[in-house]
mmCIF file of C-alpha atoms in Angstrom:
data_model
loop_
_atom_site.group_PDB
_atom_site.id
_atom_site.type_symbol
_atom_site.label_atom_id
_atom_site.label_comp_id
_atom_site.label_asym_id
_atom_site.label_seq_id
_atom_site.Cartn_x
_atom_site.Cartn_y
_atom_site.Cartn_z
ATOM 1 C CA MET A 1 7.442 -7.666 79.345
ATOM 2 C CA ARG A 2 7.046 -5.019 82.037
ATOM 3 C CA LEU A 3 5.062 -5.532 85.248
ATOM 4 C CA SER A 4 1.992 -3.803 83.821
ATOM 5 C CA GLU A 5 1.905 -6.176 80.843
ATOM 6 C CA LEU A 6 2.449 -9.204 83.081
ATOM 7 C CA SER A 7 -0.518 -8.028 85.138
ATOM 8 C CA GLU A 8 -2.695 -7.499 82.066
ATOM 9 C CA ARG A 9 -1.849 -10.867 80.520
ATOM 10 C CA SER A 10 -2.198 -12.830 83.741
ATOM 11 C CA GLY A 11 -5.253 -11.081 85.161
ATOM 12 C CA VAL A 12 -3.370 -10.572 88.444
ATOM 13 C CA SER A 13 -3.092 -7.046 89.800
ATOM 14 C CA THR A 14 0.319 -5.425 89.992
ATOM 15 C CA ALA A 15 -0.050 -5.107 93.776
ATOM 16 C CA THR A 16 -0.686 -8.844 94.071
ATOM 17 C CA ILE A 17 2.251 -9.683 91.806
ATOM 18 C CA LYS A 18 4.502 -7.522 93.986
ATOM 19 C CA TYR A 19 3.191 -9.377 97.026
ATOM 20 C CA TYR A 20 3.976 -12.742 95.397
ATOM 21 C CA LEU A 21 7.470 -11.473 94.605
ATOM 22 C CA ARG A 22 8.023 -10.465 98.248
ATOM 23 C CA GLU A 23 6.742 -13.828 99.508
ATOM 24 C CA GLY A 24 8.941 -15.830 97.140
ATOM 25 C CA LEU A 25 6.084 -17.293 95.090
ATOM 26 C CA LEU A 26 7.439 -15.626 91.970
ATOM 27 C CA ALA A 27 11.062 -15.239 90.932
ATOM 28 C CA PRO A 28 12.375 -11.680 90.532
ATOM 29 C CA GLY A 29 12.356 -10.234 87.047
ATOM 30 C CA ARG A 30 15.495 -9.320 85.128
ATOM 31 C CA ARG A 31 16.580 -5.919 86.386
ATOM 32 C CA ILE A 32 16.932 -3.401 83.532
ATOM 33 C CA SER A 33 17.158 -0.254 85.657
ATOM 34 C CA ALA A 34 17.091 0.751 89.299
ATOM 35 C CA THR A 35 13.299 0.826 89.295
ATOM 36 C CA THR A 36 12.287 -1.446 86.426
ATOM 37 C CA ALA A 37 12.411 -5.189 85.826
ATOM 38 C CA GLU A 38 11.513 -7.309 82.836
ATOM 39 C CA TYR A 39 9.443 -10.490 83.083
ATOM 40 C CA GLY A 40 9.117 -13.468 80.775
ATOM 41 C CA GLU A 41 6.769 -16.284 79.840
ATOM 42 C CA ASP A 42 8.047 -18.325 82.790
ATOM 43 C CA HIS A 43 6.632 -15.666 85.145
ATOM 44 C CA LEU A 44 3.291 -15.847 83.375
ATOM 45 C CA ARG A 45 3.293 -19.635 83.690
ATOM 46 C CA ARG A 46 4.233 -19.491 87.363
ATOM 47 C CA LEU A 47 1.405 -17.070 88.082
ATOM 48 C CA ARG A 48 -1.043 -19.639 86.703
ATOM 49 C CA VAL A 49 0.406 -22.239 89.052
ATOM 50 C CA VAL A 50 0.253 -19.854 92.020
ATOM 51 C CA ARG A 51 -3.398 -19.050 91.313
ATOM 52 C CA THR A 52 -4.148 -22.764 91.093
ATOM 53 C CA LEU A 53 -2.541 -23.391 94.478
ATOM 54 C CA LEU A 54 -4.234 -20.464 96.197
ATOM 55 C CA GLN A 55 -7.635 -20.236 94.532
ATOM 56 C CA VAL A 56 -8.400 -23.834 93.578
ATOM 57 C CA GLY A 57 -6.289 -25.726 96.098
ATOM 58 C CA GLY A 58 -7.117 -23.358 98.935
ATOM 59 C CA LEU A 59 -3.508 -23.215 100.143
ATOM 60 C CA SER A 60 -2.237 -20.389 102.276
ATOM 61 C CA VAL A 61 0.545 -18.251 100.856
ATOM 62 C CA ALA A 62 2.985 -19.911 103.262
ATOM 63 C CA ALA A 63 1.890 -23.407 102.209
ATOM 64 C CA ALA A 64 2.114 -22.489 98.513
ATOM 65 C CA ALA A 65 5.616 -21.115 99.052
ATOM 66 C CA LYS A 66 6.635 -24.407 100.659
ATOM 67 C CA VAL A 67 5.330 -26.395 97.683
ATOM 68 C CA LEU A 68 7.037 -24.112 95.174
ATOM 69 C CA LYS A 69 10.312 -24.266 97.079
ATOM 70 C CA HIS A 70 10.430 -27.996 96.286
ATOM 71 C CA VAL A 71 9.320 -27.377 92.694
ATOM 72 C CA ASP A 72 12.288 -25.039 92.202
ATOM 73 C CA ASP A 73 14.891 -27.157 94.006
ATOM 74 C CA GLU A 74 17.121 -28.241 91.142
ATOM 75 C CA SER A 75 19.465 -30.010 93.562
ATOM 76 C CA LEU A 76 16.886 -32.796 93.872
ATOM 77 C CA GLY A 77 16.340 -35.577 91.364
ATOM 78 C CA ARG A 78 13.054 -35.425 89.483
ATOM 79 C CA THR A 79 11.368 -38.179 91.510
ATOM 80 C CA ILE A 80 12.255 -36.692 94.897
ATOM 81 C CA ARG A 81 11.530 -33.182 93.656
ATOM 82 C CA LEU A 82 8.037 -34.103 92.548
ATOM 83 C CA GLY A 83 7.398 -36.289 95.590
ATOM 84 C CA ALA A 84 8.452 -33.542 97.987
ATOM 85 C CA ALA A 85 6.218 -31.000 96.232
ATOM 86 C CA LEU A 86 3.195 -33.330 96.342
ATOM 87 C CA TRP A 87 3.807 -34.270 99.966
ATOM 88 C CA ALA A 88 3.850 -30.568 100.806
ATOM 89 C CA LEU A 89 0.275 -30.188 99.548
ATOM 90 C CA PRO A 90 -2.366 -30.160 102.311
ATOM 91 C CA HIS A 91 -3.363 -33.550 103.694
ATOM 92 C CA PRO A 92 -5.930 -34.506 106.308
ATOM 93 C CA PRO A 93 -4.405 -34.331 109.776
ATOM 94 C CA ALA A 94 -3.066 -37.658 110.987
ATOM 95 C CA PRO A 95 -5.373 -39.100 113.653
ATOM 96 C CA ASP A 96 -4.133 -39.511 117.177
ATOM 97 C CA ALA A 97 -2.818 -43.047 117.549
ATOM 98 C CA GLN A 98 -5.083 -45.115 119.765
ATOM 99 C CA GLU A 99 -3.588 -48.237 121.202
ATOM 100 C CA GLY A 100 -5.663 -51.269 120.350
ATOM 101 C CA ASP A 101 -7.721 -49.565 117.621
ATOM 102 C CA GLU A 102 -8.655 -52.730 115.746
ATOM 103 C CA ALA A 103 -10.103 -50.886 112.757
ATOM 104 C CA GLN A 104 -6.870 -48.993 112.185
ATOM 105 C CA LEU A 105 -4.720 -52.078 112.710
ATOM 106 C CA THR A 106 -6.859 -54.024 110.235
ATOM 107 C CA ALA A 107 -6.777 -51.154 107.743
ATOM 108 C CA ARG A 108 -2.983 -50.965 107.955
ATOM 109 C CA ARG A 109 -2.681 -54.702 107.301
ATOM 110 C CA GLU A 110 -5.028 -54.500 104.322
ATOM 111 C CA VAL A 111 -3.181 -51.540 102.822
ATOM 112 C CA ASP A 112 0.128 -53.384 103.286
ATOM 113 C CA LEU A 113 -1.375 -56.425 101.543
ATOM 114 C CA LEU A 114 -2.613 -54.189 98.737
ATOM 115 C CA LEU A 115 0.821 -52.657 98.127
ATOM 116 C CA GLU A 116 2.420 -56.100 98.212
ATOM 117 C CA GLU A 117 -0.118 -57.462 95.737
ATOM 118 C CA LEU A 118 0.499 -54.544 93.379
ATOM 119 C CA GLY A 119 4.274 -54.720 93.737
ATOM 120 C CA TRP A 120 4.447 -51.059 94.748
ATOM 121 C CA GLU A 121 7.762 -51.412 96.563
ATOM 122 C CA SER A 122 8.600 -47.715 96.863
ATOM 123 C CA ALA A 123 5.189 -47.026 98.374
ATOM 124 C CA ARG A 124 5.818 -49.736 100.952
ATOM 125 C CA GLU A 125 9.306 -48.460 101.788
ATOM 126 C CA LEU A 126 8.176 -44.849 102.186
ATOM 127 C CA ALA A 127 4.927 -45.659 103.995
ATOM 128 C CA PRO A 128 6.023 -44.349 107.416
ATOM 129 C CA LEU A 129 6.820 -40.935 105.902
ATOM 130 C CA ASN A 130 4.081 -40.671 103.293
ATOM 131 C CA PRO A 131 1.011 -38.611 104.286
ATOM 132 C CA ASP A 132 -0.974 -40.227 101.471
ATOM 133 C CA HIS A 133 -0.338 -43.674 102.934
ATOM 134 C CA THR A 134 -1.558 -42.400 106.300
ATOM 135 C CA ALA A 135 -4.671 -40.904 104.666
ATOM 136 C CA LEU A 136 -5.434 -44.182 102.877
ATOM 137 C CA VAL A 137 -5.098 -46.217 106.063
ATOM 138 C CA GLU A 138 -7.369 -43.862 107.982
ATOM 139 C CA SER A 139 -9.969 -43.807 105.185
ATOM 140 C CA VAL A 140 -10.079 -47.615 105.129
ATOM 141 C CA ALA A 141 -10.265 -47.664 108.930
ATOM 142 C CA SER A 142 -13.250 -45.303 108.794
ATOM 143 C CA LEU A 143 -15.040 -47.652 106.402
ATOM 144 C CA ILE A 144 -14.358 -50.591 108.685
ATOM 145 C CA ARG A 145 -15.665 -48.684 111.716
ATOM 146 C CA THR A 146 -18.925 -47.946 109.898
ATOM 147 C CA GLY A 147 -19.464 -51.597 109.028
ATOM 148 C CA TYR A 148 -18.019 -51.836 105.519
ATOM 149 C CA PRO A 149 -15.342 -54.587 105.495
ATOM 150 C CA TRP A 150 -13.042 -52.918 102.968
ATOM 151 C CA ASN A 151 -9.993 -55.044 102.234
ATOM 152 C CA ALA A 152 -7.031 -55.427 99.885
ATOM 153 C CA GLU A 153 -8.932 -57.587 97.416
ATOM 154 C CA MET A 154 -11.648 -54.941 97.034
ATOM 155 C CA MET A 155 -9.111 -52.131 96.682
ATOM 156 C CA THR A 156 -6.910 -53.818 94.083
ATOM 157 C CA PRO A 157 -8.989 -53.078 90.946
ATOM 158 C CA TYR A 158 -9.351 -49.446 92.004
ATOM 159 C CA ALA A 159 -5.610 -49.172 92.583
ATOM 160 C CA ARG A 160 -4.855 -50.669 89.166
ATOM 161 C CA MET A 161 -7.120 -48.098 87.516
ATOM 162 C CA MET A 162 -5.421 -45.312 89.459
ATOM 163 C CA ARG A 163 -2.075 -46.565 88.212
ATOM 164 C CA GLN A 164 -3.334 -45.931 84.687
ATOM 165 C CA VAL A 165 -4.435 -42.453 85.730
ATOM 166 C CA ALA A 166 -0.892 -41.852 87.009
ATOM 167 C CA VAL A 167 0.516 -42.991 83.667
ATOM 168 C CA HIS A 168 -1.679 -40.457 81.865
ATOM 169 C CA ASP A 169 -0.668 -37.779 84.393
ATOM 170 C CA LEU A 170 3.034 -38.220 83.737
ATOM 171 C CA ASP A 171 2.516 -38.559 79.979
ATOM 172 C CA PHE A 172 0.853 -35.146 80.166
ATOM 173 C CA THR A 173 3.578 -33.525 82.270
ATOM 174 C CA GLU A 174 6.285 -34.835 79.924
ATOM 175 C CA THR A 175 4.860 -32.683 77.140
ATOM 176 C CA TYR A 176 6.474 -29.704 78.904
ATOM 177 C CA PRO A 177 10.079 -28.965 77.896
ATOM 178 C CA SER A 178 11.862 -28.404 81.211
ATOM 179 C CA GLU A 179 11.950 -30.409 84.425
ATOM 180 C CA THR A 180 10.708 -27.445 86.447
ATOM 181 C CA GLU A 181 7.723 -27.025 84.131
ATOM 182 C CA GLN A 182 6.998 -30.747 84.389
ATOM 183 C CA VAL A 183 6.968 -30.644 88.186
ATOM 184 C CA GLU A 184 4.815 -27.492 88.120
ATOM 185 C CA ALA A 185 2.363 -29.217 85.782
ATOM 186 C CA ALA A 186 2.226 -32.315 87.987
ATOM 187 C CA VAL A 187 1.408 -30.241 91.067
ATOM 188 C CA ALA A 188 -1.220 -28.195 89.223
ATOM 189 C CA ALA A 189 -2.751 -31.331 87.706
ATOM 190 C CA THR A 190 -3.010 -32.959 91.127
ATOM 191 C CA ILE A 191 -5.120 -30.052 92.358
ATOM 192 C CA LEU A 192 -7.140 -29.515 89.188
ATOM 193 C CA LEU A 193 -7.827 -33.127 88.224
ATOM 194 C CA GLU A 194 -8.949 -34.548 91.571
ATOM 195 C CA PRO A 195 -12.367 -32.813 91.475
ATOM 196 C CA ILE A 196 -12.736 -33.834 87.819
ATOM 197 C CA LEU A 197 -11.973 -37.472 88.646
ATOM 198 C CA ARG A 198 -14.445 -37.368 91.535
ATOM 199 C CA ALA A 199 -17.170 -35.951 89.287
ATOM 200 C CA MET A 200 -16.471 -38.497 86.509
ATOM 201 C CA HIS A 201 -16.598 -41.307 89.082
ATOM 202 C CA ARG A 202 -20.060 -40.217 90.193
ATOM 203 C CA LEU A 203 -21.288 -39.779 86.617
ATOM 204 C CA ALA A 204 -19.986 -43.257 85.764
ATOM 205 C CA GLN A 205 -21.824 -44.726 88.751
ATOM 206 C CA GLN A 206 -25.045 -43.069 87.634
ATOM 207 C CA GLU A 207 -24.598 -44.278 84.057
ATOM 208 C CA GLU A 208 -23.855 -47.842 85.128
ATOM 209 C CA THR A 209 -26.898 -47.820 87.420
ATOM 210 C CA VAL A 210 -29.122 -46.831 84.489
ATOM 211 C CA ARG A 211 -27.481 -49.463 82.259
ATOM 212 C CA ARG A 212 -28.097 -52.234 84.784
ATOM 213 C CA TYR A 213 -31.471 -51.315 86.207
ATOM 214 C CA GLY A 214 -33.022 -48.881 83.769
ATOM 215 C CA ILE A 215 -34.747 -45.650 84.742
ATOM 216 C CA THR A 216 -37.539 -46.426 87.107
#
């Protein structure tokens, strides 16, 4: 398809598509003349991913390009390729380390106990590098500081349920034919599903409250 058709089918203006091409968010089309290129279904698919990153995920163009660079890196194995792309997504800034912060020290111990209990060895090994591990520790520390004694035992059932969510995630991504498409789908699903999971969690809480206590 020509650029005009790609724009019409994707709902993205030709000027914006050209901008994405210049910024490396979209691979060049197949050149058929000095001034014309042809685009395929993979370009249409990538535009959906780009719009998800920018419009739903709120990433800057530079941040999206960094994520997609890992998505497209065929020199990496699938696990590292996906992990690198997910780690490149925005995370809360790591807090400044405060010596003697008991809440953070306790939170780190409880998270370590949680990972040991679950047998999540790779998560334990990569903890120093993993921004999600840092975010979990800080979230638990915040709960402890506000008077909620969150610990490994309380987190374990939640973590086991999230493991099942991860199984469904990867089952979904494996419906795509190529490894690149699978990694793209995993990144897009991470952004798109998190608000859905949050909303379902709150609806479930409301439903369980009504089941236990009735409507009064």
